mmCIF file with all atom_site columns, C-alpha atoms in Angstrom:
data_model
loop_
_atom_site.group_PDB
_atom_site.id
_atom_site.type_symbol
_atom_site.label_atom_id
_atom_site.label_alt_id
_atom_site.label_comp_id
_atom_site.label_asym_id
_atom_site.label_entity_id
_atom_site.label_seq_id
_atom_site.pdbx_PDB_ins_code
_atom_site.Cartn_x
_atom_site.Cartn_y
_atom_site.Cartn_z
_atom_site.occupancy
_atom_site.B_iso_or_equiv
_atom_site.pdbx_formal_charge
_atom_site.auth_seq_id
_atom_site.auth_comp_id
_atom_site.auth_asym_id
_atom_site.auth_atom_id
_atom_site.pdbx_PDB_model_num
ATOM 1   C CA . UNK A 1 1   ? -9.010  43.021 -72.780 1.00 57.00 ? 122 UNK A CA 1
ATOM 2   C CA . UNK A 1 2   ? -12.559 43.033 -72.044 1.00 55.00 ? 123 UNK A CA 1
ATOM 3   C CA . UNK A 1 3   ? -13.222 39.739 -73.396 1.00 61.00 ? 124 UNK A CA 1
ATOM 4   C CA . UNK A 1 4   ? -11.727 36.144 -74.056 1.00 74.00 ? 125 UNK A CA 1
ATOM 5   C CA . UNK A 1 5   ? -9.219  36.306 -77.072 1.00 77.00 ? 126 UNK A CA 1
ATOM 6   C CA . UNK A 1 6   ? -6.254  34.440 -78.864 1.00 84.00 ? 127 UNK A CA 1
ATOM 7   C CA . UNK A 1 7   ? -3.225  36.804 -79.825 1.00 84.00 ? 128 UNK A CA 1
ATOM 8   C CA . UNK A 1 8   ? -1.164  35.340 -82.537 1.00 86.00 ? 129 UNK A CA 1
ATOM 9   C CA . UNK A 1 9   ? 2.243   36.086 -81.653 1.00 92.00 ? 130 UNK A CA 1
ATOM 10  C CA . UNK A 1 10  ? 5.181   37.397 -83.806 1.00 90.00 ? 131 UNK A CA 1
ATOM 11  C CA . UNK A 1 11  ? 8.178   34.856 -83.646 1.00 93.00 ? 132 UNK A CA 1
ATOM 12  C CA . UNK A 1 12  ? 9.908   36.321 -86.218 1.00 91.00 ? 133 UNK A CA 1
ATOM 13  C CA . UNK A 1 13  ? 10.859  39.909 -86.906 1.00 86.00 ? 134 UNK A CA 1
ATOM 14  C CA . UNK A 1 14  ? 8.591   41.895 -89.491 1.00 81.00 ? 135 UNK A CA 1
ATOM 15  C CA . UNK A 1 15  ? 11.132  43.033 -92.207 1.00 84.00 ? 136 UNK A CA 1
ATOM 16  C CA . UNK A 1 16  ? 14.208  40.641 -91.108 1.00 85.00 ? 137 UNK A CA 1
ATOM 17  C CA . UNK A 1 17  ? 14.195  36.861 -90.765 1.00 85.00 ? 138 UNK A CA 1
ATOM 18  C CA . UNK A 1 18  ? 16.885  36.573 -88.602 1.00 92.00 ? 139 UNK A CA 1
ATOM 19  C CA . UNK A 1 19  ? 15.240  38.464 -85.934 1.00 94.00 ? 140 UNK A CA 1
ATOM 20  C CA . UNK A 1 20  ? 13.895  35.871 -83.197 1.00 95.00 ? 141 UNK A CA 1
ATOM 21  C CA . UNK A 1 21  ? 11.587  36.682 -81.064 1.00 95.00 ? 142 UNK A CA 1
ATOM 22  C CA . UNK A 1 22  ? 10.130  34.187 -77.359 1.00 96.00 ? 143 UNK A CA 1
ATOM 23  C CA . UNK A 1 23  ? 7.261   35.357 -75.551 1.00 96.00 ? 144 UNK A CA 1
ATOM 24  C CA . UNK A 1 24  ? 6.729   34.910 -71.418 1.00 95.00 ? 145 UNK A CA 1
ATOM 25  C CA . UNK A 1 25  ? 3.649   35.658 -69.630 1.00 95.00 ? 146 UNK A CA 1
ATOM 26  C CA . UNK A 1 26  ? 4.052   36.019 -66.026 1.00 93.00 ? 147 UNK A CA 1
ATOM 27  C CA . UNK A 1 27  ? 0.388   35.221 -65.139 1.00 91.00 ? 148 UNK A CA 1
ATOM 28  C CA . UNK A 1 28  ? -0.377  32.975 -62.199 1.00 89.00 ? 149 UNK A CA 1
ATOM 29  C CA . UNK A 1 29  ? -4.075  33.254 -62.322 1.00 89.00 ? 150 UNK A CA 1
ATOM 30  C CA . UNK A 1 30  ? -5.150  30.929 -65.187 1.00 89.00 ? 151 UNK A CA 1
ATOM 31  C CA . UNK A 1 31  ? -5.868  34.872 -67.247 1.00 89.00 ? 152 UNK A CA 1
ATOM 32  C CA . UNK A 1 32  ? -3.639  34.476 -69.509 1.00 92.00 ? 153 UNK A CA 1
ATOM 33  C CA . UNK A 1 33  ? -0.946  32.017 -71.040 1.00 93.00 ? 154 UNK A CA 1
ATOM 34  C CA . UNK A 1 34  ? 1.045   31.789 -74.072 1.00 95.00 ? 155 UNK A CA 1
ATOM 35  C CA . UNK A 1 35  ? 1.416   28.285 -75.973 1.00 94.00 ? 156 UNK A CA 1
ATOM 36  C CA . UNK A 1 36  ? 1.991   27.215 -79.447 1.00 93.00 ? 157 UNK A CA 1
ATOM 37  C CA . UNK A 1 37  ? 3.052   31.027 -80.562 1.00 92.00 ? 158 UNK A CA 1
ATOM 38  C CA . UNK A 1 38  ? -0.156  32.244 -79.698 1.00 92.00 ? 159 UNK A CA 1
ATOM 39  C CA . UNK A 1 39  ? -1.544  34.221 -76.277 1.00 91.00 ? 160 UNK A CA 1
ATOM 40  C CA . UNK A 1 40  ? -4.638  32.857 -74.773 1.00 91.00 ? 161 UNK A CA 1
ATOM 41  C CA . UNK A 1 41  ? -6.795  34.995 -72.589 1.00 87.00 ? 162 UNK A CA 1
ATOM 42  C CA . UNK A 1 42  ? -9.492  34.471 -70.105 1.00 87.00 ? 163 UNK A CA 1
ATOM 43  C CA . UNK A 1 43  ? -11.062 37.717 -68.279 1.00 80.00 ? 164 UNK A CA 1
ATOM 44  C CA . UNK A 1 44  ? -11.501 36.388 -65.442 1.00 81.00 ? 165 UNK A CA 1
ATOM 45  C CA . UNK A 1 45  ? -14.016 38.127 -62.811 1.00 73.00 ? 166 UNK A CA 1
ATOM 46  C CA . UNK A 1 46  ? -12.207 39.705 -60.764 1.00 75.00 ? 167 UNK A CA 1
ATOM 47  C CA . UNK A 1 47  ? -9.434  42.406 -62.334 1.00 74.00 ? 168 UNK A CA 1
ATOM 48  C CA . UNK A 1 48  ? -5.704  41.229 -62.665 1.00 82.00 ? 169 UNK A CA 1
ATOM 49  C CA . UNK A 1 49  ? -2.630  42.826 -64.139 1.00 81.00 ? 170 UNK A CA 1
ATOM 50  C CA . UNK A 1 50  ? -0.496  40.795 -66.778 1.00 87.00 ? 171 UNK A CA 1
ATOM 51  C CA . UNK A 1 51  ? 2.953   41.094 -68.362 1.00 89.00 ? 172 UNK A CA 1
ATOM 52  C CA . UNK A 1 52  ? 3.523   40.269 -71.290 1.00 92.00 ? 173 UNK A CA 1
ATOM 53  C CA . UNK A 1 53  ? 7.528   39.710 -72.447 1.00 94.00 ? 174 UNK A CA 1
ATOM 54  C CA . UNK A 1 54  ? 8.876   39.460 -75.618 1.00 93.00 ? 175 UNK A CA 1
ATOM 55  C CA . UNK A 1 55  ? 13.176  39.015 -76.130 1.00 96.00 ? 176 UNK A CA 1
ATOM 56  C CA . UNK A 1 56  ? 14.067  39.844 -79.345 1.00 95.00 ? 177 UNK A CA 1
ATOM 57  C CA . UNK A 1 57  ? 17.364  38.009 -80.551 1.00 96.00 ? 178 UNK A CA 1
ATOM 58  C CA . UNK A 1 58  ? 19.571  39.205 -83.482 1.00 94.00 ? 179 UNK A CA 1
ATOM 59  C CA . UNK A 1 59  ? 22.781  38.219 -83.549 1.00 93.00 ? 180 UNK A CA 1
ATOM 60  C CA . UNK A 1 60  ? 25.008  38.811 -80.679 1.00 95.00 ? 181 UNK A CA 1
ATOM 61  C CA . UNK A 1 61  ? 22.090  41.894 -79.529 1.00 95.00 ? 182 UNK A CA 1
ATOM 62  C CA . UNK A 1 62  ? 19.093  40.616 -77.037 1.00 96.00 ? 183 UNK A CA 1
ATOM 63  C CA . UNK A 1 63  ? 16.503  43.331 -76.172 1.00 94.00 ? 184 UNK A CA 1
ATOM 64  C CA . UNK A 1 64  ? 13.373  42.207 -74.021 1.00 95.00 ? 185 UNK A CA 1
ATOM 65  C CA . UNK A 1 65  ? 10.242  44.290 -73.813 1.00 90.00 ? 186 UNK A CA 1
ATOM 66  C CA . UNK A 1 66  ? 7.828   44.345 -71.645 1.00 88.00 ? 187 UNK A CA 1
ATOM 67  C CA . UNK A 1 67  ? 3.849   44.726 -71.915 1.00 82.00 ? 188 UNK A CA 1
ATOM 68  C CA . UNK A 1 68  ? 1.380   45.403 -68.849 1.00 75.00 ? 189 UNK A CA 1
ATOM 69  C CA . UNK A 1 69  ? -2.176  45.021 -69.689 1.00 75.00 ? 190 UNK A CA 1
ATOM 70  C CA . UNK A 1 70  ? -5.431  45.201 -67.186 1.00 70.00 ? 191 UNK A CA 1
ATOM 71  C CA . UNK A 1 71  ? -7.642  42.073 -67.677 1.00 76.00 ? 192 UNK A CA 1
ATOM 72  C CA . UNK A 1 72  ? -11.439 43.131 -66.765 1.00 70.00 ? 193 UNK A CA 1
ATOM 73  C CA . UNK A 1 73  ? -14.410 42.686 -67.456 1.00 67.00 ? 194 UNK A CA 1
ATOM 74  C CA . UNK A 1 74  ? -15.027 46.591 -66.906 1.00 73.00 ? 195 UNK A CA 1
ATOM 75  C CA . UNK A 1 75  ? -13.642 47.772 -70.104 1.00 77.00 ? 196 UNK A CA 1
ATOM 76  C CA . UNK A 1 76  ? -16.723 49.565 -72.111 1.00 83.00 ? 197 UNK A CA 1
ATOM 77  C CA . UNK A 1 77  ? -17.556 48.136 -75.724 1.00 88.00 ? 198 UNK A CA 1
ATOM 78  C CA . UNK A 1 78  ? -16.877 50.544 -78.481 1.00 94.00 ? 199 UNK A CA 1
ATOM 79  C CA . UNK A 1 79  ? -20.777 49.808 -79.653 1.00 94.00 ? 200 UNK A CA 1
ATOM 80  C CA . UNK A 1 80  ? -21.469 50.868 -75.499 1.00 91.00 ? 201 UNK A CA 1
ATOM 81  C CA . UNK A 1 81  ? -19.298 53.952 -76.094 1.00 94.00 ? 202 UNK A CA 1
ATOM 82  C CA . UNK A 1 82  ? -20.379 55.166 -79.821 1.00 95.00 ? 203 UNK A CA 1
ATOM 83  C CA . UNK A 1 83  ? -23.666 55.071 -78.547 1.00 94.00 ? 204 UNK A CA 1
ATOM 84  C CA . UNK A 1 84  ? -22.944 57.348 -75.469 1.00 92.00 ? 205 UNK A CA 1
ATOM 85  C CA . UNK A 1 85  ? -20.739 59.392 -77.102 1.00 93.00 ? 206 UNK A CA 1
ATOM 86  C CA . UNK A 1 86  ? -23.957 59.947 -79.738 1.00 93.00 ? 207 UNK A CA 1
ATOM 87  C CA . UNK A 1 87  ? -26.529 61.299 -77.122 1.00 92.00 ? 208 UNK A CA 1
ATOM 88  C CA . UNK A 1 88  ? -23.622 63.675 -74.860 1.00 90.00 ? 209 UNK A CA 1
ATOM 89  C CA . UNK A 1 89  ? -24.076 68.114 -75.745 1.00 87.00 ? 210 UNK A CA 1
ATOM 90  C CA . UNK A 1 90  ? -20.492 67.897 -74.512 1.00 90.00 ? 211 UNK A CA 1
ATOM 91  C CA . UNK A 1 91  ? -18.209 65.060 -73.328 1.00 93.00 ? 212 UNK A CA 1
ATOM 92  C CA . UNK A 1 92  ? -18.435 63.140 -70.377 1.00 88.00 ? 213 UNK A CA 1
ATOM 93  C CA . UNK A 1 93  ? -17.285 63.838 -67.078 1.00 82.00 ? 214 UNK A CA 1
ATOM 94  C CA . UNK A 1 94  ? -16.158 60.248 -66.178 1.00 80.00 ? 215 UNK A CA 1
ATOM 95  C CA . UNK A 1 95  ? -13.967 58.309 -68.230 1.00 82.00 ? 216 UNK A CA 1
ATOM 96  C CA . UNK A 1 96  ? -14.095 55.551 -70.152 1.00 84.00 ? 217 UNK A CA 1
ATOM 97  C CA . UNK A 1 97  ? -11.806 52.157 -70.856 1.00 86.00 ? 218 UNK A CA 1
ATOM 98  C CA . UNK A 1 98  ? -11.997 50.676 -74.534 1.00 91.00 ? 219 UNK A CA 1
ATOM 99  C CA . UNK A 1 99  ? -9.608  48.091 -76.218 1.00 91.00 ? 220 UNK A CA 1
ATOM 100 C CA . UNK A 1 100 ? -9.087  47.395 -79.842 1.00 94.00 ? 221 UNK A CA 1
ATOM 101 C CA . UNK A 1 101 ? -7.038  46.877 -82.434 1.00 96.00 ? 222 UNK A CA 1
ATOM 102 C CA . UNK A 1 102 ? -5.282  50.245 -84.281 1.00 97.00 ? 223 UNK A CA 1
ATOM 103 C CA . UNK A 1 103 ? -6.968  50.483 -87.825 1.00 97.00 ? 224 UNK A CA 1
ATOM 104 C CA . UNK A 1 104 ? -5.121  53.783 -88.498 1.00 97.00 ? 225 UNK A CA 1
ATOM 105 C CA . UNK A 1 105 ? -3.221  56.621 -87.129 1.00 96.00 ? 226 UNK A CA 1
ATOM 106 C CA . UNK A 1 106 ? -4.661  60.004 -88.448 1.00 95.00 ? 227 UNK A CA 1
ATOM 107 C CA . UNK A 1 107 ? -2.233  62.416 -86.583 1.00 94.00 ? 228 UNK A CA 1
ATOM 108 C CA . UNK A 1 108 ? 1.151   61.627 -85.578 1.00 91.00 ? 229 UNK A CA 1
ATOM 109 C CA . UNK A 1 109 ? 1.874   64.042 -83.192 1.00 93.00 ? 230 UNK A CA 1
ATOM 110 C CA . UNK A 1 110 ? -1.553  64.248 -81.372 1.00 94.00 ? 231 UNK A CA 1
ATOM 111 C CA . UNK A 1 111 ? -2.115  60.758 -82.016 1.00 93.00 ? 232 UNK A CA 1
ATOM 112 C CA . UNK A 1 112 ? -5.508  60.625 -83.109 1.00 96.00 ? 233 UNK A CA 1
ATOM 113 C CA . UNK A 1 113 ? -6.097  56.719 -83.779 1.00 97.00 ? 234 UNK A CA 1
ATOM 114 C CA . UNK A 1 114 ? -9.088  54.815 -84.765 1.00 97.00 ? 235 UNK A CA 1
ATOM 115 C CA . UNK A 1 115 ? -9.399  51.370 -83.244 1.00 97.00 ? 236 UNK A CA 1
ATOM 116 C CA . UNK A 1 116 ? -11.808 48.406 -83.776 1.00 97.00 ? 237 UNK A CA 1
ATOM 117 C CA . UNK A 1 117 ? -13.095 45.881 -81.171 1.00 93.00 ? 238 UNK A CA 1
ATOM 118 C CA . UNK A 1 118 ? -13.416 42.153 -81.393 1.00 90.00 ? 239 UNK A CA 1
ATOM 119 C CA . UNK A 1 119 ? -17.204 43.188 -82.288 1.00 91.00 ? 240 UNK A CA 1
ATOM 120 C CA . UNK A 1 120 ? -16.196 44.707 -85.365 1.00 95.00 ? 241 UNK A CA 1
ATOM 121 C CA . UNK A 1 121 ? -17.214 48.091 -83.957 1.00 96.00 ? 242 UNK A CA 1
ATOM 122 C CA . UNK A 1 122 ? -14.697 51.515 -84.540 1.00 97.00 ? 243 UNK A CA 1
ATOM 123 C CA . UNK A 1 123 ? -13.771 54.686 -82.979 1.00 97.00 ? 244 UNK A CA 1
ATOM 124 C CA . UNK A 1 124 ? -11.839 57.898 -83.415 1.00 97.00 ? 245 UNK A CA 1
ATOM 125 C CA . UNK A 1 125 ? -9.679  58.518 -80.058 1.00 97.00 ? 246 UNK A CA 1
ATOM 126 C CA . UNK A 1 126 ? -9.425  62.296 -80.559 1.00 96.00 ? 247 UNK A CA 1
ATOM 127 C CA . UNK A 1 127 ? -5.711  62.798 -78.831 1.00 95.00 ? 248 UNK A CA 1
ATOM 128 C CA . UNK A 1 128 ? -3.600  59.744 -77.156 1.00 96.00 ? 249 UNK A CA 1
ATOM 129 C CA . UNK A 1 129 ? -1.012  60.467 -74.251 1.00 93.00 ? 250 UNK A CA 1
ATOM 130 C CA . UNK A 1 130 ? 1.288   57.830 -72.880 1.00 92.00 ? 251 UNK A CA 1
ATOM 131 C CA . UNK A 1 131 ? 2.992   58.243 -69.682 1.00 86.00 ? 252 UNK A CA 1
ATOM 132 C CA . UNK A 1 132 ? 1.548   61.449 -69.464 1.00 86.00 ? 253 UNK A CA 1
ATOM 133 C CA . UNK A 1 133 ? 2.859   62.591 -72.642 1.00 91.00 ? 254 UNK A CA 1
ATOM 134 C CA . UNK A 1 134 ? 1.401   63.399 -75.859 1.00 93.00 ? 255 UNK A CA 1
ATOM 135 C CA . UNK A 1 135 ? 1.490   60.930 -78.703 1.00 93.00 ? 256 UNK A CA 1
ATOM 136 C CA . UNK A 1 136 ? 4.168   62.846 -80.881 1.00 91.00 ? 257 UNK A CA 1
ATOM 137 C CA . UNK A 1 137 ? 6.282   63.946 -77.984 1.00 92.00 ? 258 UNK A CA 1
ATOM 138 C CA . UNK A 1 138 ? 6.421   60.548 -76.318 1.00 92.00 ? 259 UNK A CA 1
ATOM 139 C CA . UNK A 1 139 ? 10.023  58.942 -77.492 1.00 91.00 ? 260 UNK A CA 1
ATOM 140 C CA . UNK A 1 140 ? 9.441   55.667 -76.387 1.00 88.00 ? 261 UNK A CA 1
ATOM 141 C CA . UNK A 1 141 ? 8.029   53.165 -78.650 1.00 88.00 ? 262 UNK A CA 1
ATOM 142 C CA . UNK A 1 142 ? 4.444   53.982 -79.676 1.00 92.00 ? 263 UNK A CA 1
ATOM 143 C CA . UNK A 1 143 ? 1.626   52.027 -80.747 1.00 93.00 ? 264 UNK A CA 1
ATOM 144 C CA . UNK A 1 144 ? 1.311   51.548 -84.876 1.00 93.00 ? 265 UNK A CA 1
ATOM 145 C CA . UNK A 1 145 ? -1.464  49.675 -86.753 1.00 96.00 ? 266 UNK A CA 1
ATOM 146 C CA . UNK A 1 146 ? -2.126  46.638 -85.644 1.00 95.00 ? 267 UNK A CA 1
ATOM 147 C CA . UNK A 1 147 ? -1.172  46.778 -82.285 1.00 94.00 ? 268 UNK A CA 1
ATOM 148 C CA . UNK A 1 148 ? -4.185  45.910 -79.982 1.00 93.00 ? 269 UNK A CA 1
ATOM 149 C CA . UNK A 1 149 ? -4.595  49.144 -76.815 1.00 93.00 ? 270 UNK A CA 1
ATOM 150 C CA . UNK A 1 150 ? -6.288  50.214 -74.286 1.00 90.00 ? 271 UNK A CA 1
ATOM 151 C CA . UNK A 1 151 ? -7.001  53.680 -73.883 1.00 92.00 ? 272 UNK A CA 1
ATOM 152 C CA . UNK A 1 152 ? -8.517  55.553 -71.122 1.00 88.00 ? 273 UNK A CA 1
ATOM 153 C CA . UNK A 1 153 ? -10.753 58.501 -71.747 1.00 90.00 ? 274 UNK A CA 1
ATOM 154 C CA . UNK A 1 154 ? -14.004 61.229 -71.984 1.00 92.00 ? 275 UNK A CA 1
ATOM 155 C CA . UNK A 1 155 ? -16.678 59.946 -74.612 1.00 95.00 ? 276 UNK A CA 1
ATOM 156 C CA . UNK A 1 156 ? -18.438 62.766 -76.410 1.00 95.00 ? 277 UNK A CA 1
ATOM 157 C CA . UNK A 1 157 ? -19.190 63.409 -79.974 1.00 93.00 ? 278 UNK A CA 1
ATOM 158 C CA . UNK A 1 158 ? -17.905 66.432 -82.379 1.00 92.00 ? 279 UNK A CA 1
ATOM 159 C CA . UNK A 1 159 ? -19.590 67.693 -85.492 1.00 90.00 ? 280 UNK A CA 1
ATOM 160 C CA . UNK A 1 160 ? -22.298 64.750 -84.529 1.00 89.00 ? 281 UNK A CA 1
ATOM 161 C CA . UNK A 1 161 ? -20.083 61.791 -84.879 1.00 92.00 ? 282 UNK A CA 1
ATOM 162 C CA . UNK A 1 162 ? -19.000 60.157 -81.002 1.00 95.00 ? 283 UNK A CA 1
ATOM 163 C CA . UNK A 1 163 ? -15.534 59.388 -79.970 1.00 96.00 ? 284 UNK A CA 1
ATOM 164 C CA . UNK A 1 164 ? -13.414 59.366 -77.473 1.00 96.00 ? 285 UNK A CA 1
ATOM 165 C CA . UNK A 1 165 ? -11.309 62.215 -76.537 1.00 95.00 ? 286 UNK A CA 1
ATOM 166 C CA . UNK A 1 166 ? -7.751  62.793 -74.964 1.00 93.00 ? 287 UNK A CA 1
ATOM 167 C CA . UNK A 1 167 ? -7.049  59.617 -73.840 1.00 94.00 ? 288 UNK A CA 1
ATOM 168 C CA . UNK A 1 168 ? -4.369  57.701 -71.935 1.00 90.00 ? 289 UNK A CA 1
ATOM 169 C CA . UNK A 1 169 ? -2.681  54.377 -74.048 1.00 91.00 ? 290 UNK A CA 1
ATOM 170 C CA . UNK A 1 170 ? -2.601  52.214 -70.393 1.00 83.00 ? 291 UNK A CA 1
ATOM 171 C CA . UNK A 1 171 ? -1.232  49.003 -72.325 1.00 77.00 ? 292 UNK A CA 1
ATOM 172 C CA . UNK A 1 172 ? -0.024  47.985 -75.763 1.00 83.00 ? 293 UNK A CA 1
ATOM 173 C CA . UNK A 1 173 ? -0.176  44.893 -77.218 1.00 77.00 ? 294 UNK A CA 1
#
């Protein structure tokens, strides 16, 4: 997250009501904090590192995940990036961190994704890894629509339209 926000938060599974589901934040800083099902965050100025948990209750079965996300005012807007990414011959050498939203997943196992900012603004990330592995071969749990990431990555343009290009999924949220 580049910017302040307000994450509604899921307290109920997707496809089964009797799925519940509490949320924790373990932030200390005043960043981040979750209250009334929703997450409020403030990026503060300096960068700081929050976790996110969610326990999922069905039944007798409790699973807890956890979600690490950067806080930081560095992170590039996609408007920033589409607009670099426009005026490169080739892609950059340094890379570049974005955030938004999954609008759609073009490739499964590459893991092309497009993803929209706060500002409205979209982008094709040409080729996701996470944990160092590609999209399709990762066998964790991956990042669908609507999930908000950050990705890591070169900013270039092919056959004149910019975007991002192999890039690491550092947090899902």
């Amino acid at each position: 997250f580049s910017s302040d926000a307000v994450v509604e938060l899921a307290a109920k599974g997707k496809y089964y009501d009797d799925v519940a589901i509490t949320w924790a934040c373990d932030d200390t800083t005043g960043a981040a904090a979750i209250a009334d099902g929703k997450l409020t965050i403030v990026v503060p100025d300096k960068e700081v590192t929050v976790k996110v948990t969610a326990t999922v209750v069905c039944g007798d079965v409790t699973e807890t995940k956890t979600f690490e996300t950067k806080l930081s005012k560095s992170i590039t807007s996609i408007k920033d990036l589409l607009t670099l990414g426009a005026a490169q011959e080739s892609y950059t050498a340094e890379k570049y961190i974005a955030g938004g939203i999954i609008t759609e997943i073009q490739n499964d196992q590459y893991g092309n994704i497009v993803i929209k900012d706060e500002n409205g603004d979209s982008i094709l990330v040409y080729g996701t890894f996470i944990d160092g592995k590609k999209y399709g071969d990762f066998e964790g749990t991956k990042p669908v629509v609507g999930d908000y990431v950050v990705v890591v990555g070169v900013v270039g343009q092919y056959k004149g339209t910019a975007q991002m290009k192999n890039a690491d999924i550092t947090s899902i949220l």
